Short mmCIF file of C-alpha atoms in Angstrom, two decimals:
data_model
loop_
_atom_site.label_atom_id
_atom_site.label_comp_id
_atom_site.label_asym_id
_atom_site.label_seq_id
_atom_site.Cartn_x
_atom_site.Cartn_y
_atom_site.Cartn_z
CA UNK A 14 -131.94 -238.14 82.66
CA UNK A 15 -130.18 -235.27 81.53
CA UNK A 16 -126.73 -233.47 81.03
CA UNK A 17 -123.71 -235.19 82.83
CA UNK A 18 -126.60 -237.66 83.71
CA UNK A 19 -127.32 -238.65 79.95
CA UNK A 20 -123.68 -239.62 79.89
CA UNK A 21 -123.45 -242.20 82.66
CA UNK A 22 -126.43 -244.18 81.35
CA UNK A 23 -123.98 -246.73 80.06
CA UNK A 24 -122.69 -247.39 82.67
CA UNK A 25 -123.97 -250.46 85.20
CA UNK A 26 -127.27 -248.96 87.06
CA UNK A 27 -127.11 -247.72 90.07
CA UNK A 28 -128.81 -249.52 92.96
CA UNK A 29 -131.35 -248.01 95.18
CA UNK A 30 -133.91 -245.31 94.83
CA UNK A 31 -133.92 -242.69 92.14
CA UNK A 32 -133.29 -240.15 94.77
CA UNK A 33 -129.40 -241.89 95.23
CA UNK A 34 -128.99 -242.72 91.51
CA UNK A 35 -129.58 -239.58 90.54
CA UNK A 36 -126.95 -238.21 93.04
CA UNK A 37 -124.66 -240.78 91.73
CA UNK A 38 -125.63 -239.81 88.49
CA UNK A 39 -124.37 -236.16 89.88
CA UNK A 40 -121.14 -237.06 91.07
CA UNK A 41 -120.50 -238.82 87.97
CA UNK A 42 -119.60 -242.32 89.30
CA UNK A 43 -121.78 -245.34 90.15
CA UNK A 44 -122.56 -245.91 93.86
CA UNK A 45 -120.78 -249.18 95.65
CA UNK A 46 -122.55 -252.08 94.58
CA UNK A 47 -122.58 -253.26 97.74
CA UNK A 48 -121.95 -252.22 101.11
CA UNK A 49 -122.53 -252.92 105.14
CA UNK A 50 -125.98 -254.38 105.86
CA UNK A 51 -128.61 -252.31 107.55
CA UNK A 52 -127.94 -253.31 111.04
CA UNK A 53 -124.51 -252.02 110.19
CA UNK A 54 -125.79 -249.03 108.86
CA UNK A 55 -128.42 -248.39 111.26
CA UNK A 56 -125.59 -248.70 114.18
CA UNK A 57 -123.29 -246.00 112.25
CA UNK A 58 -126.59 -243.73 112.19
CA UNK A 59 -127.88 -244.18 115.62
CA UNK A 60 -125.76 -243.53 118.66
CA UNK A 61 -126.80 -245.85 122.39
CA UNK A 62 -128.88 -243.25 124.11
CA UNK A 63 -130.97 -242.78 121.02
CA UNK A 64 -131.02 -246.49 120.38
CA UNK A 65 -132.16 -246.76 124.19
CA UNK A 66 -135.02 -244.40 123.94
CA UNK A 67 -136.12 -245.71 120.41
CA UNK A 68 -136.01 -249.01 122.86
CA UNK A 69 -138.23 -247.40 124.79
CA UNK A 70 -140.92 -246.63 122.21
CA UNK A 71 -140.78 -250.21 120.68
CA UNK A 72 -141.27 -252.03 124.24
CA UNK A 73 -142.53 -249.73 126.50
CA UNK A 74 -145.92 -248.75 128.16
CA UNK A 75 -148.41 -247.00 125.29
CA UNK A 76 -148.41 -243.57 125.76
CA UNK A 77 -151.61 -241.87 127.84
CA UNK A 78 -154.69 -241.21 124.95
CA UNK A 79 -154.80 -237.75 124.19
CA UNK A 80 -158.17 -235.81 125.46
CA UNK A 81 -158.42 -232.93 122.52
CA UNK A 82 -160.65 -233.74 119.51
CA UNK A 83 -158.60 -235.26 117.07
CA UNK A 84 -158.12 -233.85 113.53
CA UNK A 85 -160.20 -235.90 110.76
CA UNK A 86 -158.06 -238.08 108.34
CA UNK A 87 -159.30 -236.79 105.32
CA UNK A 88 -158.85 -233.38 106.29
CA UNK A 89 -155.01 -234.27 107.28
CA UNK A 90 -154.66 -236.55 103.80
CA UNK A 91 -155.92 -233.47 101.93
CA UNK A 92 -153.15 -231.28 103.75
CA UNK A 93 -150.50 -233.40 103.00
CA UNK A 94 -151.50 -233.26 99.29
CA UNK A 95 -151.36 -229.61 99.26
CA UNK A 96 -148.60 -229.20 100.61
CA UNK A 97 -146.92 -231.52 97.93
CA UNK A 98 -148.03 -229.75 95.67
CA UNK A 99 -146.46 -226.90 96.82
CA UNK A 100 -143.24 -227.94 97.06
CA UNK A 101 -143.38 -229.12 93.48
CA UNK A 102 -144.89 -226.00 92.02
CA UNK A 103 -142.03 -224.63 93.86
CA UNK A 104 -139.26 -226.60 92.46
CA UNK A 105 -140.97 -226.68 89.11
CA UNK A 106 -142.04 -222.79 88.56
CA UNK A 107 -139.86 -221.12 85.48
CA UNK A 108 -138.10 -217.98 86.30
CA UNK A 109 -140.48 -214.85 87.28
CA UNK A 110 -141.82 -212.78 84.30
CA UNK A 111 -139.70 -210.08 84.13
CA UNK A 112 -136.56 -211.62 86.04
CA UNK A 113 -133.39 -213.16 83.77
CA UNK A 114 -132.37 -216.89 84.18
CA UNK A 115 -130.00 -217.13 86.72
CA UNK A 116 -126.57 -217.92 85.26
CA UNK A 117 -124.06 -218.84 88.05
CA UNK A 118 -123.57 -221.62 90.39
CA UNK A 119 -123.78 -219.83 93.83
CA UNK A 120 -127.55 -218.46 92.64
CA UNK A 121 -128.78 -222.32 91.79
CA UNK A 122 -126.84 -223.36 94.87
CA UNK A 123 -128.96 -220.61 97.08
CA UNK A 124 -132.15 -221.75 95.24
CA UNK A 125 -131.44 -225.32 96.35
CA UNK A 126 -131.04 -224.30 100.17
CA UNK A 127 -133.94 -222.06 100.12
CA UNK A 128 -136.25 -225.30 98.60
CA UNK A 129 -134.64 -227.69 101.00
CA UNK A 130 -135.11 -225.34 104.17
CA UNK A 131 -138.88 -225.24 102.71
CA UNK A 132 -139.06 -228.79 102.48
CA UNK A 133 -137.76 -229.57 106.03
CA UNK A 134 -139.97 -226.85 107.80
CA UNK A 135 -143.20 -228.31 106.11
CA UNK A 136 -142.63 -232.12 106.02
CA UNK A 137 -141.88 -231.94 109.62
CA UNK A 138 -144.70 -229.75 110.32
CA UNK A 139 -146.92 -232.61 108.71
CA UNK A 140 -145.17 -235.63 110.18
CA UNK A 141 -145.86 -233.98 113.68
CA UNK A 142 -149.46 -233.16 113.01
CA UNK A 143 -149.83 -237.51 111.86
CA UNK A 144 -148.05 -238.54 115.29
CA UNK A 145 -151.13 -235.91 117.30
CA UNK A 146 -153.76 -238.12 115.16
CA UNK A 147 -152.69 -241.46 115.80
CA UNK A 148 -151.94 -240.82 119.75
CA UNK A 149 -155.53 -240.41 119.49
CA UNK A 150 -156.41 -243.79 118.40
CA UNK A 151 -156.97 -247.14 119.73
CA UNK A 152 -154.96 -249.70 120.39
CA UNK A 153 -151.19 -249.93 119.38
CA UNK A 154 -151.12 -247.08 116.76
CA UNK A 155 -150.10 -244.63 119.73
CA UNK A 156 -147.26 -246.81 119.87
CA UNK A 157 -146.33 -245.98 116.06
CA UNK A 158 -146.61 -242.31 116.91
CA UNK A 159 -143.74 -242.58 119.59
CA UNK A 160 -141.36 -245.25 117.51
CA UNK A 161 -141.27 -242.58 114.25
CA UNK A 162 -141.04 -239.74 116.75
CA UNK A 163 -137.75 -241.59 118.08
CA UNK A 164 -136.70 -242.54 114.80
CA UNK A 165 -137.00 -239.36 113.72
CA UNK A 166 -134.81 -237.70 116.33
CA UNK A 167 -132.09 -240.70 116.29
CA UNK A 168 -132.20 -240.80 112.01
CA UNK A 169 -132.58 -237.05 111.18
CA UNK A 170 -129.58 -235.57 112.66
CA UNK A 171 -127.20 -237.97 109.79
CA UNK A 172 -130.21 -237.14 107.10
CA UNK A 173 -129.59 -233.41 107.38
CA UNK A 174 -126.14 -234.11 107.04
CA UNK A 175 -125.74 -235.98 103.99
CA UNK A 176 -128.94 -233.88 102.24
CA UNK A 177 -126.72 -230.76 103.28
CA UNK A 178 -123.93 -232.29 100.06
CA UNK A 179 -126.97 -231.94 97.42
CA UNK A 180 -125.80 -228.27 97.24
CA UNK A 181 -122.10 -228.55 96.33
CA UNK A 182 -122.99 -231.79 94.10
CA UNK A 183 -125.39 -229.41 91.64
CA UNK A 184 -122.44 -227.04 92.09
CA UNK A 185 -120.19 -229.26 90.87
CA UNK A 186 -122.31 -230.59 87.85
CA UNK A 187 -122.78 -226.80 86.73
CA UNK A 188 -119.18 -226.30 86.45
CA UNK A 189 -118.73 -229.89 84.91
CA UNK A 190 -121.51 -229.31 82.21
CA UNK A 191 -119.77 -225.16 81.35
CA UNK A 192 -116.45 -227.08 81.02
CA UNK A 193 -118.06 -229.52 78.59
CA UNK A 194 -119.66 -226.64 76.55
CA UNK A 195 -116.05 -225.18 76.31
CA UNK A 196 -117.05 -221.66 77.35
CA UNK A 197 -116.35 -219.27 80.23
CA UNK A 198 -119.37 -217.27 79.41
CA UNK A 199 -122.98 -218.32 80.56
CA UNK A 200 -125.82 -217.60 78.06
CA UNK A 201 -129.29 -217.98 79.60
CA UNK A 202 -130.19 -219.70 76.66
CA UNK A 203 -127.75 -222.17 76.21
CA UNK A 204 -128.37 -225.82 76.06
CA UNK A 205 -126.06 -226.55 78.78
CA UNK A 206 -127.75 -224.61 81.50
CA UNK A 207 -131.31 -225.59 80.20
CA UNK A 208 -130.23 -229.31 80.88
CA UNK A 209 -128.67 -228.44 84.08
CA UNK A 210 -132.14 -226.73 85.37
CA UNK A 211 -133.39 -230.05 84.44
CA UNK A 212 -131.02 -232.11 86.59
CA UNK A 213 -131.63 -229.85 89.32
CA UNK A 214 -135.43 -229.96 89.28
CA UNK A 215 -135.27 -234.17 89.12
CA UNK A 216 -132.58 -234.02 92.25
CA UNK A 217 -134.57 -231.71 94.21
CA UNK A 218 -138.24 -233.30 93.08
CA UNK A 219 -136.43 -236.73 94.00
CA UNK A 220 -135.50 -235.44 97.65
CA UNK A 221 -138.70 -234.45 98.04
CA UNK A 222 -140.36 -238.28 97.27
CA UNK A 223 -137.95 -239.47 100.28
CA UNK A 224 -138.87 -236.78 102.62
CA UNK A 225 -142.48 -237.73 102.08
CA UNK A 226 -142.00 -241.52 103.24
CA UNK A 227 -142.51 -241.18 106.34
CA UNK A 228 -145.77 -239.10 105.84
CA UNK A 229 -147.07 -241.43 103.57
CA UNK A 230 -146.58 -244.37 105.69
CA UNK A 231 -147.95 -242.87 108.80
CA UNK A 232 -150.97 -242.03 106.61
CA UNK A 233 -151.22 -245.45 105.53
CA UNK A 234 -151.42 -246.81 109.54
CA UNK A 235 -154.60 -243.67 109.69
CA UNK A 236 -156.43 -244.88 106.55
CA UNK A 237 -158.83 -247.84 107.56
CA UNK A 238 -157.64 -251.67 105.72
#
């Protein structure tokens, strides 16, 4: 790790993830080493009518097979992969030819949004298209296809929320790592900024691993054992 994160690594690690030790990393302070277990959590997260309907999925009857040709698995694996690598060439591409290195916060801070937005609209997009496939299967993976559609409507809602504070933590980091370098000025080539770019493109390339668990596992449950 880089920058303000290259500093902390004395400090105790982090628990969890990389995705949250990197953001504690960020906020330059260690996350609490230990908190409310995850039936706590999970009742801070998910209010009682989306606890009753993900109820619902868990114990109720399997949802009617679906009559339309399903989509083949490898075709859907081989999506997913794409679109990966999308993202990352996305989060990873230098600067256009031509264009100069962004040197303020509010330009990194719109480039975060813009990735994130991206990231949301195709993840879901793919996560959707897994739930069609396996309500065309037998036995009790229909079921799976309703529980993560209810978990993600009760879990998403607090997700977006606390992914939302990525923006203002990178914002925060840029201004920490200028103070550092002792100068009001921004030079596109100083060290500073180059590490910063790095921190950013680990955060954001980190956000994207979680955002793709879901995918993956429902994948897994297509993919004969």
């Amino acid at each position: 790790m880089t920058g303000t994160m290259a500093k902390t690594q004395h400090r105790t690690p982090v628990p969890g993830p990389p995705f949250i030790r990197l953001l504690a990393a960020l906020a330059d302070r260690n996350a609490p080493r230990t908190g409310p277990d995850l039936s706590d959590r999970l009742s801070q997260w998910i209010d009682w009518t989306r606890a009753v309907a993900l109820s619902g999925a868990l114990d109720g009857r399997l949802p009617a097979p679906v009559d339309a040709a399903p989509v083949a698995v490898d075709a859907l694996a081989k999506e997913c992969a794409r679109v990966r690598a999308t993202l990352v060439d996305s989060i990873t591409a230098p600067p256009a030819a031509g264009k100069p290195v962004p040197t303020d916060p509010i330009a990194y801070r719109q480039r975060c949004l813009t990735v994130q937005r991206a990231m949301l609209t195709a993840t879901g997009r793919l996560r959707g298209q897994l739930r069609d496939r396996l309500s065309a299967e037998p036995g009790e993976l229909p079921r799976l296809a309703e529980v993560d559609a209810a978990m993600e409507q009760a879990l998403s809602p607090r997700e977006q929320q606390l992914l939302a504070g990525v923006p203002a933590l990178l914002g925060a980091h840029f201004e920490r790592l200028r103070e550092d370098a002792g100068s009001a000025e921004v030079d596109p080539d100083s060290g500073w900024l180059q590490l910063f770019r790095n921190d950013m493109q680990a955060v954001l390339l980190a956000e994207l691993d979680v955002r793709f668990h879901p995918i993956e596992g429902l994948l897994a449950a297509l993919r004969p054992h």
